[in-house]
Amino acid sequence: MNDLTYPPIKQAAWRVAEVEALFALPFNDLIFRAQQVHRAFFDANRIQLSTLLSIKTGGCSEDCGYCPQAARYDTGVENQGLLPMTEVLDAARAAKAAGATRFCMGAAWRGPKQRDLDPVLDMVREVKALGLETCATLGMLRDGQAEQLKAAGLDYYNHNLDTAPEFYGEVITTRTYQDRLETLDRVRGADLHVCCGGIVGMGESRTQRAGLIAQLGNLDPQPESVPINMLVRVEGTPLEETEALDPLEFVRTIAVARIVLSKSNVRLSAGRGQMAESVQALCFLAGANSIFYGEKLLVTGNPDVARDRALLDKLGIKAQEAEGSLGACRT
Ligand code: SAM
Ligand code: DTB
Ligand code: SF4
């Protein structure tokens, strides 16, 4: 059994039952433990800001039940081919000027073909040259592709496990859990930083939320960055009518992620647009130390920059600055 007290001593793999035991703690005890872990590894009043840009939108062949960009669901998303370099660089410059330290380029692909990857490599080079950390999320990678991204200057690759293995088949059938693990292996093998998390509020059970976090915690090494997304329920997707997750259960999920993934940046990701500021503040208290920053996620909305700045000011939270931002999660 893992020691649930401070300091966290983790020798063996996380078992789902251990992670569930964290979820079952009284709320105040859970948050207290998450704060202790958070403060052992991070400045508790500093967060990292990542800005997303959809560089290729819609028309995706996959069937991810949450996703507005899957071609098979009628969600009103307008398909758009790969953006020209100038638009990507304008967005990256604006993100940097607004205070983001990382720029994440997302593409609605099952995975990139070589002819898709070549222009993305150029984008990575140019965005990196602006002095931003670079991240890409392009779907499944084949042998050699992660190395090409690394050589172009990519810092992070985002590829999510999304949910527990036991619930996964209810949400996605066009790629397996194992496919995802293999892409993560390729990313790690190319010495890229791994950004890997999931989505909650898709109708999974608490045990399955614990299952997702156990999976993430047992990646070896653990991912440097862990996005925890609250499902954005988009009209036309199979998950549009899913019952909303209790916000306090979301806060618990963040706290458990913080305890299990003690040295990772835990990102309070999609869903902030629909989330009360008080709930976001509880997420920061529970150990979230990163957000998506900027008016848009990929195709859905996110709080605007002025609103986020005001919230951070109210909480006395400072944005991480560009230099040294990799250090905090590489200890
Ligand atoms: N197409 C690539 C892939 O799926 O690997 C990369 C982009 S995809 C949109 C990146 C991630 O966004 C998904 O793995 C999922 O975790 C998250 N996501 C997509 N739609 C979402 C939604 N409606 N609510 C919350 N998260 C979502
Ligand atoms: C992640 O975990 N969340 C981001 C990013 N990685 C690519 C995407 C969230 C997407 C939310 C719905 C949308 O706008 O498409
Ligand atoms: Fe395609 Fe990615 Fe959306 Fe799945 S999550 S449908 S792979 S864009």
JSON list of N, CA, C and O in Angstrom, two decimals, residues 184-185 187-189 191-196 215-226 260-261 263-264 329-331:
[
{"chain": "A", "resi": 184, "resn": "LEU", "atom": "N", "xyz": [2.89, 6.74, -27.20]},
{"chain": "A", "resi": 184, "resn": "LEU", "atom": "CA", "xyz": [3.58, 7.34, -26.05]},
{"chain": "A", "resi": 184, "resn": "LEU", "atom": "C", "xyz": [5.00, 6.79, -25.92]},
{"chain": "A", "resi": 184, "resn": "LEU", "atom": "O", "xyz": [5.94, 7.54, -25.61]},
{"chain": "A", "resi": 185, "resn": "ASP", "atom": "N", "xyz": [5.17, 5.51, -26.20]},
{"chain": "A", "resi": 185, "resn": "ASP", "atom": "CA", "xyz": [6.53, 4.92, -26.17]},
{"chain": "A", "resi": 185, "resn": "ASP", "atom": "C", "xyz": [7.42, 5.56, -27.23]},
{"chain": "A", "resi": 185, "resn": "ASP", "atom": "O", "xyz": [8.60, 5.81, -27.00]},
{"chain": "A", "resi": 187, "resn": "VAL", "atom": "N", "xyz": [7.13, 8.55, -28.45]},
{"chain": "A", "resi": 187, "resn": "VAL", "atom": "CA", "xyz": [7.41, 9.93, -28.01]},
{"chain": "A", "resi": 187, "resn": "VAL", "atom": "C", "xyz": [8.53, 9.91, -26.98]},
{"chain": "A", "resi": 187, "resn": "VAL", "atom": "O", "xyz": [9.51, 10.66, -27.08]},
{"chain": "A", "resi": 188, "resn": "ARG", "atom": "N", "xyz": [8.40, 9.05, -26.00]},
{"chain": "A", "resi": 188, "resn": "ARG", "atom": "CA", "xyz": [9.41, 8.97, -24.94]},
{"chain": "A", "resi": 188, "resn": "ARG", "atom": "C", "xyz": [10.75, 8.49, -25.52]},
{"chain": "A", "resi": 188, "resn": "ARG", "atom": "O", "xyz": [11.80, 9.01, -25.16]},
{"chain": "A", "resi": 189, "resn": "GLY", "atom": "N", "xyz": [10.67, 7.57, -26.45]},
{"chain": "A", "resi": 189, "resn": "GLY", "atom": "CA", "xyz": [11.89, 7.02, -27.07]},
{"chain": "A", "resi": 189, "resn": "GLY", "atom": "C", "xyz": [12.69, 8.08, -27.82]},
{"chain": "A", "resi": 189, "resn": "GLY", "atom": "O", "xyz": [13.90, 7.96, -28.00]},
{"chain": "A", "resi": 191, "resn": "ASP", "atom": "N", "xyz": [12.97, 11.05, -26.79]},
{"chain": "A", "resi": 191, "resn": "ASP", "atom": "CA", "xyz": [13.42, 12.01, -25.78]},
{"chain": "A", "resi": 191, "resn": "ASP", "atom": "C", "xyz": [12.61, 13.32, -25.80]},
{"chain": "A", "resi": 191, "resn": "ASP", "atom": "O", "xyz": [13.13, 14.39, -25.50]},
{"chain": "A", "resi": 192, "resn": "LEU", "atom": "N", "xyz": [11.37, 13.19, -26.22]},
{"chain": "A", "resi": 192, "resn": "LEU", "atom": "CA", "xyz": [10.45, 14.34, -26.12]},
{"chain": "A", "resi": 192, "resn": "LEU", "atom": "C", "xyz": [9.80, 14.31, -24.75]},
{"chain": "A", "resi": 192, "resn": "LEU", "atom": "O", "xyz": [9.65, 13.24, -24.14]},
{"chain": "A", "resi": 193, "resn": "HIS", "atom": "N", "xyz": [9.38, 15.47, -24.26]},
{"chain": "A", "resi": 193, "resn": "HIS", "atom": "CA", "xyz": [8.59, 15.48, -23.03]},
{"chain": "A", "resi": 193, "resn": "HIS", "atom": "C", "xyz": [7.19, 14.98, -23.36]},
{"chain": "A", "resi": 193, "resn": "HIS", "atom": "O", "xyz": [6.63, 15.33, -24.40]},
{"chain": "A", "resi": 194, "resn": "VAL", "atom": "N", "xyz": [6.65, 14.20, -22.45]},
{"chain": "A", "resi": 194, "resn": "VAL", "atom": "CA", "xyz": [5.34, 13.60, -22.68]},
{"chain": "A", "resi": 194, "resn": "VAL", "atom": "C", "xyz": [4.26, 14.44, -22.00]},
{"chain": "A", "resi": 194, "resn": "VAL", "atom": "O", "xyz": [4.37, 14.78, -20.82]},
{"chain": "A", "resi": 195, "resn": "CYS", "atom": "N", "xyz": [3.24, 14.79, -22.78]},
{"chain": "A", "resi": 195, "resn": "CYS", "atom": "CA", "xyz": [2.05, 15.45, -22.24]},
{"chain": "A", "resi": 195, "resn": "CYS", "atom": "C", "xyz": [0.92, 14.44, -22.43]},
{"chain": "A", "resi": 195, "resn": "CYS", "atom": "O", "xyz": [0.54, 14.14, -23.57]},
{"chain": "A", "resi": 196, "resn": "CYS", "atom": "N", "xyz": [0.42, 13.90, -21.35]},
{"chain": "A", "resi": 196, "resn": "CYS", "atom": "CA", "xyz": [-0.58, 12.83, -21.46]},
{"chain": "A", "resi": 196, "resn": "CYS", "atom": "C", "xyz": [-1.57, 12.91, -20.30]},
{"chain": "A", "resi": 196, "resn": "CYS", "atom": "O", "xyz": [-1.16, 12.92, -19.14]},
{"chain": "A", "resi": 215, "resn": "GLN", "atom": "N", "xyz": [-3.22, 4.55, -14.51]},
{"chain": "A", "resi": 215, "resn": "GLN", "atom": "CA", "xyz": [-2.51, 4.34, -15.78]},
{"chain": "A", "resi": 215, "resn": "GLN", "atom": "C", "xyz": [-1.47, 5.43, -16.01]},
{"chain": "A", "resi": 215, "resn": "GLN", "atom": "O", "xyz": [-0.33, 5.16, -16.39]},
{"chain": "A", "resi": 216, "resn": "LEU", "atom": "N", "xyz": [-1.88, 6.67, -15.79]},
{"chain": "A", "resi": 216, "resn": "LEU", "atom": "CA", "xyz": [-0.96, 7.79, -16.01]},
{"chain": "A", "resi": 216, "resn": "LEU", "atom": "C", "xyz": [0.20, 7.71, -15.02]},
{"chain": "A", "resi": 216, "resn": "LEU", "atom": "O", "xyz": [1.36, 7.95, -15.37]},
{"chain": "A", "resi": 217, "resn": "GLY", "atom": "N", "xyz": [-0.14, 7.36, -13.78]},
{"chain": "A", "resi": 217, "resn": "GLY", "atom": "CA", "xyz": [0.88, 7.29, -12.73]},
{"chain": "A", "resi": 217, "resn": "GLY", "atom": "C", "xyz": [1.88, 6.16, -12.97]},
{"chain": "A", "resi": 217, "resn": "GLY", "atom": "O", "xyz": [3.02, 6.22, -12.50]},
{"chain": "A", "resi": 218, "resn": "ASN", "atom": "N", "xyz": [1.44, 5.15, -13.70]},
{"chain": "A", "resi": 218, "resn": "ASN", "atom": "CA", "xyz": [2.32, 4.00, -13.94]},
{"chain": "A", "resi": 218, "resn": "ASN", "atom": "C", "xyz": [3.11, 4.11, -15.23]},
{"chain": "A", "resi": 218, "resn": "ASN", "atom": "O", "xyz": [3.91, 3.23, -15.55]},
{"chain": "A", "resi": 219, "resn": "LEU", "atom": "N", "xyz": [2.91, 5.18, -15.98]},
{"chain": "A", "resi": 219, "resn": "LEU", "atom": "CA", "xyz": [3.80, 5.41, -17.12]},
{"chain": "A", "resi": 219, "resn": "LEU", "atom": "C", "xyz": [5.18, 5.66, -16.53]},
{"chain": "A", "resi": 219, "resn": "LEU", "atom": "O", "xyz": [5.32, 6.36, -15.53]},
{"chain": "A", "resi": 220, "resn": "ASP", "atom": "N", "xyz": [6.18, 5.08, -17.11]},
{"chain": "A", "resi": 220, "resn": "ASP", "atom": "CA", "xyz": [7.52, 5.15, -16.51]},
{"chain": "A", "resi": 220, "resn": "ASP", "atom": "C", "xyz": [8.52, 5.64, -17.55]},
{"chain": "A", "resi": 220, "resn": "ASP", "atom": "O", "xyz": [8.81, 4.92, -18.50]},
{"chain": "A", "resi": 221, "resn": "PRO", "atom": "N", "xyz": [9.05, 6.86, -17.39]},
{"chain": "A", "resi": 221, "resn": "PRO", "atom": "CA", "xyz": [8.74, 7.82, -16.34]},
{"chain": "A", "resi": 221, "resn": "PRO", "atom": "C", "xyz": [7.34, 8.43, -16.51]},
{"chain": "A", "resi": 221, "resn": "PRO", "atom": "O", "xyz": [6.75, 8.33, -17.59]},
{"chain": "A", "resi": 222, "resn": "GLN", "atom": "N", "xyz": [6.87, 9.05, -15.43]},
{"chain": "A", "resi": 222, "resn": "GLN", "atom": "CA", "xyz": [5.56, 9.69, -15.52]},
{"chain": "A", "resi": 222, "resn": "GLN", "atom": "C", "xyz": [5.61, 10.86, -16.51]},
{"chain": "A", "resi": 222, "resn": "GLN", "atom": "O", "xyz": [6.67, 11.45, -16.72]},
{"chain": "A", "resi": 223, "resn": "PRO", "atom": "N", "xyz": [4.45, 11.20, -17.12]},
{"chain": "A", "resi": 223, "resn": "PRO", "atom": "CA", "xyz": [4.45, 12.33, -18.05]},
{"chain": "A", "resi": 223, "resn": "PRO", "atom": "C", "xyz": [4.82, 13.64, -17.36]},
{"chain": "A", "resi": 223, "resn": "PRO", "atom": "O", "xyz": [4.46, 13.84, -16.20]},
{"chain": "A", "resi": 224, "resn": "GLU", "atom": "N", "xyz": [5.52, 14.50, -18.05]},
{"chain": "A", "resi": 224, "resn": "GLU", "atom": "CA", "xyz": [5.89, 15.80, -17.47]},
{"chain": "A", "resi": 224, "resn": "GLU", "atom": "C", "xyz": [4.66, 16.70, -17.35]},
{"chain": "A", "resi": 224, "resn": "GLU", "atom": "O", "xyz": [4.61, 17.57, -16.49]},
{"chain": "A", "resi": 225, "resn": "SER", "atom": "N", "xyz": [3.71, 16.48, -18.23]},
{"chain": "A", "resi": 225, "resn": "SER", "atom": "CA", "xyz": [2.53, 17.35, -18.28]},
{"chain": "A", "resi": 225, "resn": "SER", "atom": "C", "xyz": [1.27, 16.46, -18.36]},
{"chain": "A", "resi": 225, "resn": "SER", "atom": "O", "xyz": [1.24, 15.50, -19.14]},
{"chain": "A", "resi": 226, "resn": "VAL", "atom": "N", "xyz": [0.29, 16.78, -17.52]},
{"chain": "A", "resi": 226, "resn": "VAL", "atom": "CA", "xyz": [-0.91, 15.93, -17.44]},
{"chain": "A", "resi": 226, "resn": "VAL", "atom": "C", "xyz": [-2.17, 16.78, -17.57]},
{"chain": "A", "resi": 226, "resn": "VAL", "atom": "O", "xyz": [-2.65, 17.37, -16.59]},
{"chain": "A", "resi": 260, "resn": "VAL", "atom": "N", "xyz": [-0.72, 11.55, -7.15]},
{"chain": "A", "resi": 260, "resn": "VAL", "atom": "CA", "xyz": [-0.12, 10.41, -7.87]},
{"chain": "A", "resi": 260, "resn": "VAL", "atom": "C", "xyz": [0.99, 10.88, -8.80]},
{"chain": "A", "resi": 260, "resn": "VAL", "atom": "O", "xyz": [2.02, 10.22, -8.95]},
{"chain": "A", "resi": 261, "resn": "LEU", "atom": "N", "xyz": [0.78, 12.05, -9.43]},
{"chain": "A", "resi": 261, "resn": "LEU", "atom": "CA", "xyz": [1.74, 12.55, -10.42]},
{"chain": "A", "resi": 261, "resn": "LEU", "atom": "C", "xyz": [2.46, 13.75, -9.80]},
{"chain": "A", "resi": 261, "resn": "LEU", "atom": "O", "xyz": [2.35, 14.89, -10.27]},
{"chain": "A", "resi": 263, "resn": "LYS", "atom": "N", "xyz": [5.34, 15.13, -9.49]},
{"chain": "A", "resi": 263, "resn": "LYS", "atom": "CA", "xyz": [6.29, 16.07, -10.09]},
{"chain": "A", "resi": 263, "resn": "LYS", "atom": "C", "xyz": [5.81, 16.60, -11.45]},
{"chain": "A", "resi": 263, "resn": "LYS", "atom": "O", "xyz": [6.54, 17.34, -12.11]},
{"chain": "A", "resi": 264, "resn": "SER", "atom": "N", "xyz": [4.64, 16.17, -11.87]},
{"chain": "A", "resi": 264, "resn": "SER", "atom": "CA", "xyz": [4.14, 16.59, -13.19]},
{"chain": "A", "resi": 264, "resn": "SER", "atom": "C", "xyz": [3.42, 17.92, -13.08]},
{"chain": "A", "resi": 264, "resn": "SER", "atom": "O", "xyz": [2.84, 18.24, -12.03]},
{"chain": "A", "resi": 329, "resn": "CYS", "atom": "N", "xyz": [9.41, 20.57, -13.98]},
{"chain": "A", "resi": 329, "resn": "CYS", "atom": "CA", "xyz": [8.79, 19.26, -14.11]},
{"chain": "A", "resi": 329, "resn": "CYS", "atom": "C", "xyz": [9.82, 18.20, -14.49]},
{"chain": "A", "resi": 329, "resn": "CYS", "atom": "O", "xyz": [9.47, 17.11, -14.91]},
{"chain": "A", "resi": 330, "resn": "ARG", "atom": "N", "xyz": [11.10, 18.50, -14.37]},
{"chain": "A", "resi": 330, "resn": "ARG", "atom": "CA", "xyz": [12.10, 17.53, -14.80]},
{"chain": "A", "resi": 330, "resn": "ARG", "atom": "C", "xyz": [12.99, 17.09, -13.63]},
{"chain": "A", "resi": 330, "resn": "ARG", "atom": "O", "xyz": [14.06, 16.56, -13.84]},
{"chain": "A", "resi": 331, "resn": "THR", "atom": "N", "xyz": [12.51, 17.34, -12.46]},
{"chain": "A", "resi": 331, "resn": "THR", "atom": "CA", "xyz": [13.33, 17.00, -11.30]},
{"chain": "A", "resi": 331, "resn": "THR", "atom": "C", "xyz": [13.44, 15.50, -11.18]},
{"chain": "A", "resi": 331, "resn": "THR", "atom": "O", "xyz": [12.58, 14.78, -11.60]}
]
